[in-house]
Tab-separated table of C-alpha atoms in Angstrom:
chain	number	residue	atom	x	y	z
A	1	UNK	CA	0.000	0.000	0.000
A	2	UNK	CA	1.222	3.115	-1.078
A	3	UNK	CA	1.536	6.800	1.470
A	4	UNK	CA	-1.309	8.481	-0.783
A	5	UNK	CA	-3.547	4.964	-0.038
A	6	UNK	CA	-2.485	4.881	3.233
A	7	UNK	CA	-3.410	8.301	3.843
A	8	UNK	CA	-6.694	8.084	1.864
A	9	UNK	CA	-7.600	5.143	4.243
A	10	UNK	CA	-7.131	7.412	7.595
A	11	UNK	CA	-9.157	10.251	5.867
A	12	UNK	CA	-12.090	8.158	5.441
A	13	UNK	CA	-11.712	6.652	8.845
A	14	UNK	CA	-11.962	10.122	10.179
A	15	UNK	CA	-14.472	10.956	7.672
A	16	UNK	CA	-16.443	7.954	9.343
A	17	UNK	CA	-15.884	8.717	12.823
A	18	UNK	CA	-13.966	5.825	13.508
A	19	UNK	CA	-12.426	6.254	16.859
A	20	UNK	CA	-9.660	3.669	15.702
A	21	UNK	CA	-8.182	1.795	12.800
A	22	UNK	CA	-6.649	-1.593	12.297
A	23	UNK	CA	-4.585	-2.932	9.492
A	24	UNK	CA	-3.437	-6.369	9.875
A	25	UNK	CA	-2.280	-8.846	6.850
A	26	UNK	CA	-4.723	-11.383	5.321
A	27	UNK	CA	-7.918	-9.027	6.523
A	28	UNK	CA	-9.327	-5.997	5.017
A	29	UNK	CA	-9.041	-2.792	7.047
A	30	UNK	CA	-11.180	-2.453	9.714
A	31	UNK	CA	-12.960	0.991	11.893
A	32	UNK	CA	-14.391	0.631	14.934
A	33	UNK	CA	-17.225	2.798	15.124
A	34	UNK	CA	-19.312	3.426	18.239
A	35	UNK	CA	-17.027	0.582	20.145
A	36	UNK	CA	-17.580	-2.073	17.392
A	37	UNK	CA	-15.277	-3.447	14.695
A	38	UNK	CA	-16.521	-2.944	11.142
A	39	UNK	CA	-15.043	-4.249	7.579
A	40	UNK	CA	-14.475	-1.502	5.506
A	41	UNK	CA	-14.660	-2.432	2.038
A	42	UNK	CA	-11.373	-2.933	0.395
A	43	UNK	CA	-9.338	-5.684	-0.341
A	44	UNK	CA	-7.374	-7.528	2.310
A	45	UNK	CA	-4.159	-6.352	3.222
A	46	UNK	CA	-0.212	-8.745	2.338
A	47	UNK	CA	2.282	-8.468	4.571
A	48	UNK	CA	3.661	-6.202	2.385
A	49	UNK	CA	1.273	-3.808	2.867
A	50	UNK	CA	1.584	-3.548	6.433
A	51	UNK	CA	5.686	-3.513	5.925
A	52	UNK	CA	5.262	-0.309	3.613
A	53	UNK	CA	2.803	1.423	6.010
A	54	UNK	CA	4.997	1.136	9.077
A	55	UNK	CA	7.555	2.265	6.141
A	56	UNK	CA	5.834	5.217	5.708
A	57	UNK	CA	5.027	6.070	9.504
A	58	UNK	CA	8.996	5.403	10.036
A	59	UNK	CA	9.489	7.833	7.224
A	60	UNK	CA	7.713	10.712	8.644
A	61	UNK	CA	10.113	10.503	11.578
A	62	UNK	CA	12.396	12.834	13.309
A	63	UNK	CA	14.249	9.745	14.554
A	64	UNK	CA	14.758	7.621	10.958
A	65	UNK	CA	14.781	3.934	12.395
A	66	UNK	CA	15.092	0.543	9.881
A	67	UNK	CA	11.563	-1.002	9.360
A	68	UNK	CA	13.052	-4.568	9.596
A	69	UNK	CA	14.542	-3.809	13.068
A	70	UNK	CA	11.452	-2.697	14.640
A	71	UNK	CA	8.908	-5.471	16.596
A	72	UNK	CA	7.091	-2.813	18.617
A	73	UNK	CA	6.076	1.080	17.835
A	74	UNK	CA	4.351	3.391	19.759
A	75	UNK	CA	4.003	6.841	18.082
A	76	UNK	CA	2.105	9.478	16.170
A	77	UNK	CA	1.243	10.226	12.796
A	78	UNK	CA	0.208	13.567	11.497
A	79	UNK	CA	-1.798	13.860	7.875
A	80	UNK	CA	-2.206	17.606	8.119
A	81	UNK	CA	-5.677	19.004	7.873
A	82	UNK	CA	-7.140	15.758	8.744
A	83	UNK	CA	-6.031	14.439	12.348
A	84	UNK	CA	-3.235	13.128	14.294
A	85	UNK	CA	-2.870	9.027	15.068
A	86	UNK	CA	-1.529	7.247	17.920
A	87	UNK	CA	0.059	4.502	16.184
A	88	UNK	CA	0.779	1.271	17.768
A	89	UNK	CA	2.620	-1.796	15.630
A	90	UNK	CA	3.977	-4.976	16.767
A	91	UNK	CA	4.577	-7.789	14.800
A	92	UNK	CA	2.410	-10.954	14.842
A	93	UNK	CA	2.647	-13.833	12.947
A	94	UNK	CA	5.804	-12.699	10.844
A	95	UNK	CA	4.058	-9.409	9.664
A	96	UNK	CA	2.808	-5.879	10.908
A	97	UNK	CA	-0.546	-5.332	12.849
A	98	UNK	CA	-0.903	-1.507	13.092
A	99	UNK	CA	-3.583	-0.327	15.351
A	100	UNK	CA	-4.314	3.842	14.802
A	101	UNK	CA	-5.838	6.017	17.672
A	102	UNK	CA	-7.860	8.954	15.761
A	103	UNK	CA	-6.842	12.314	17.768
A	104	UNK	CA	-8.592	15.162	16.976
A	105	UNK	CA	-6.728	18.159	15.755
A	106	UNK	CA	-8.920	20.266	18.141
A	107	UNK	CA	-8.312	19.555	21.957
A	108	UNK	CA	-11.961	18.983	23.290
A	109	UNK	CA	-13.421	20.899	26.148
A	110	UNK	CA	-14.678	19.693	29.422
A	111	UNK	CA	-18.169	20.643	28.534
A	112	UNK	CA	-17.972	18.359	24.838
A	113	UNK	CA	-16.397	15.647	27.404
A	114	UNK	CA	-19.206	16.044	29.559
A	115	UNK	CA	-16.527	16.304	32.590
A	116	UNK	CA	-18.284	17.466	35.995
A	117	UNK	CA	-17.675	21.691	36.427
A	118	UNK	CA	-15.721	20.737	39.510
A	119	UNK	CA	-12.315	19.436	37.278
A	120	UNK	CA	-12.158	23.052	36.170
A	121	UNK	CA	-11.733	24.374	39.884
A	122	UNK	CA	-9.642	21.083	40.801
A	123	UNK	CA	-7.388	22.039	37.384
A	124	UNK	CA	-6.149	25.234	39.093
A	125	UNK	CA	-5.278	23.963	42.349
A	126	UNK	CA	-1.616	25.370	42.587
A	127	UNK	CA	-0.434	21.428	44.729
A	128	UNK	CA	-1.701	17.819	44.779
A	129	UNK	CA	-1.633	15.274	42.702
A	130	UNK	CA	-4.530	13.702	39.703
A	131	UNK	CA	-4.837	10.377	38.605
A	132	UNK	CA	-6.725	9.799	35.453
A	133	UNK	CA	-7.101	5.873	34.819
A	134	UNK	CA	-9.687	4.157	32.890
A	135	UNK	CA	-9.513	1.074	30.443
A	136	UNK	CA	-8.695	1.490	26.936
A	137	UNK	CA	-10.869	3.885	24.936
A	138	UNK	CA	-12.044	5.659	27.736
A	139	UNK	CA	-11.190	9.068	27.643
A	140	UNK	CA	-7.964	9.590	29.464
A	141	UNK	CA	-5.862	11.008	26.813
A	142	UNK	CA	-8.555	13.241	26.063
A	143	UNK	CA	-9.587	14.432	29.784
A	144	UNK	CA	-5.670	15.326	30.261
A	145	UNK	CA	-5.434	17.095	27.240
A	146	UNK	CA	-9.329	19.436	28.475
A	147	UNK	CA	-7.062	19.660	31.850
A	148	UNK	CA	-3.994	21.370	30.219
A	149	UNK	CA	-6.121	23.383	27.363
A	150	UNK	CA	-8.050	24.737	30.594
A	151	UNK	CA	-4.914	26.001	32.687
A	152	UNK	CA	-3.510	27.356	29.562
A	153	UNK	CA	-6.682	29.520	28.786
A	154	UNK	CA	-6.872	30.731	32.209
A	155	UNK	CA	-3.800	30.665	34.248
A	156	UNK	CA	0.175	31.976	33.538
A	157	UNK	CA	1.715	28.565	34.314
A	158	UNK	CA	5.071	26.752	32.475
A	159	UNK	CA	3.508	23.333	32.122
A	160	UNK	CA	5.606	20.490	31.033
A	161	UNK	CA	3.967	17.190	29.740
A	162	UNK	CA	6.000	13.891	29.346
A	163	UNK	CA	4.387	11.720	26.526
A	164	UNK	CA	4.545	8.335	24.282
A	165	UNK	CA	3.568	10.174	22.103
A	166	UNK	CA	2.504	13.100	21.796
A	167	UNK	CA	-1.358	13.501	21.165
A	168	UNK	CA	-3.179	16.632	21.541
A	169	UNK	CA	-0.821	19.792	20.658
A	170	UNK	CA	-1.081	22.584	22.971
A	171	UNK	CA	-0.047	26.161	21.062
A	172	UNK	CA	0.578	28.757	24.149
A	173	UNK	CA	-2.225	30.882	25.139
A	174	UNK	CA	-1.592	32.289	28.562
A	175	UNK	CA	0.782	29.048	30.141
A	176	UNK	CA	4.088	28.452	28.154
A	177	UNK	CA	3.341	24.389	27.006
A	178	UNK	CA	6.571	22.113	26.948
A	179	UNK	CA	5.777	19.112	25.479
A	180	UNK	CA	8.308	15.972	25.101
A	181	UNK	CA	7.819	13.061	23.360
A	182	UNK	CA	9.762	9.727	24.629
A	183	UNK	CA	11.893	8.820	22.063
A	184	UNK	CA	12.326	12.076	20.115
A	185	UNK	CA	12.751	14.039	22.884
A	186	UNK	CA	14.079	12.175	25.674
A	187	UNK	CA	15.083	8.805	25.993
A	188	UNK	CA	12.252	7.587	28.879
A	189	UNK	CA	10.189	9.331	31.719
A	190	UNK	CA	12.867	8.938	34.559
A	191	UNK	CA	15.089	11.102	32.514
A	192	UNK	CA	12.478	13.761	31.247
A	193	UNK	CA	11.654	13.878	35.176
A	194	UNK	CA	15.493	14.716	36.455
């Protein structure tokens, strides 16, 4: 599969409202819409399609790395003007399965989250400590990302994220936004944290 394909494939997804999309060999692409797993239709994918999309993600790399060398990746994909993807690959079965998180290009809001009011006072809470959890899929990315867009709209703050990868990107408003991607930008989270 070809990068204009490949790209043509994760427009429609978004065009769909796929909240995910996964490419593995001998199956045709798949979006899961609304939580369930749907054939799209197009023919299935070789292992050679898989190899030249991780290709392609490698390509668009700050970091070049060799496609053969890699069993696992976790990172992010950008088609401009359509959405950033989390992009996780691993190999299975002597080939690629690529699984791609669609991430909005605008960071949502706690109201289009439907987050209770009392996150926004909690956000600007100058100590303590957070913890978002949740199972896959369930918003965690996306409440962090309402969190940070809210104490850079209202508050003068140098915040600092630490992230594999990097989803949501946060232009400064009011806070200056550091963001650092593992891998790019530092090697793991115990050295971003020194």
């Amino acid at each position: 599969m070809d990068v204009k394909l490949f790209n043509q494939l994760l427009s429609a997804g978004v065009k769909a409202q796929a909240s995910d999309i996964h490419l593995k060999s001998g199956t045709p692409p798949l979006f899961r819409i609304d939580g369930r797993l749907r054939e799209i239709k197009a023919p299935k994918l070789a292992p050679e399609d898989t190899r030249s999309i991780v290709q392609a993600i490698l390509d668009a790399q700050v970091q070049k790395k060799d496609v053969d060398a890699i069993q696992e990746l976790d990172t992010s994909y950008l088609l401009p003007e359509v959405g950033r993807f989390r992009v996780n690959a691993f190999r299975q079965r002597g080939s690629f399965e690529i699984i791609l998180r669609i991430i909005p290009l605008e960071v949502p809001s706690f109201e289009k989250l439907g987050l209770p009011p009392v996150l926004k006072e909690i956000s600007l809470y100058e100590r303590g400590m957070v913890l978002v959890t949740g199972v896959t899929g369930s918003g965690k990315s996306s409440t962090l990302a309402a969190i940070v867009n809210y104490i850079n709209q209202n508050a003068r703050k140098h915040i600092l994220t630490i992230e594999d990868p990097i989803e949501f990107l946060h232009p400064d408003i009011k806070s200056s936004i550091s963001q650092r991607e593992i891998g790019p930008d530092t090697p793991d989270f115990s050295t971003a944290l020194r």
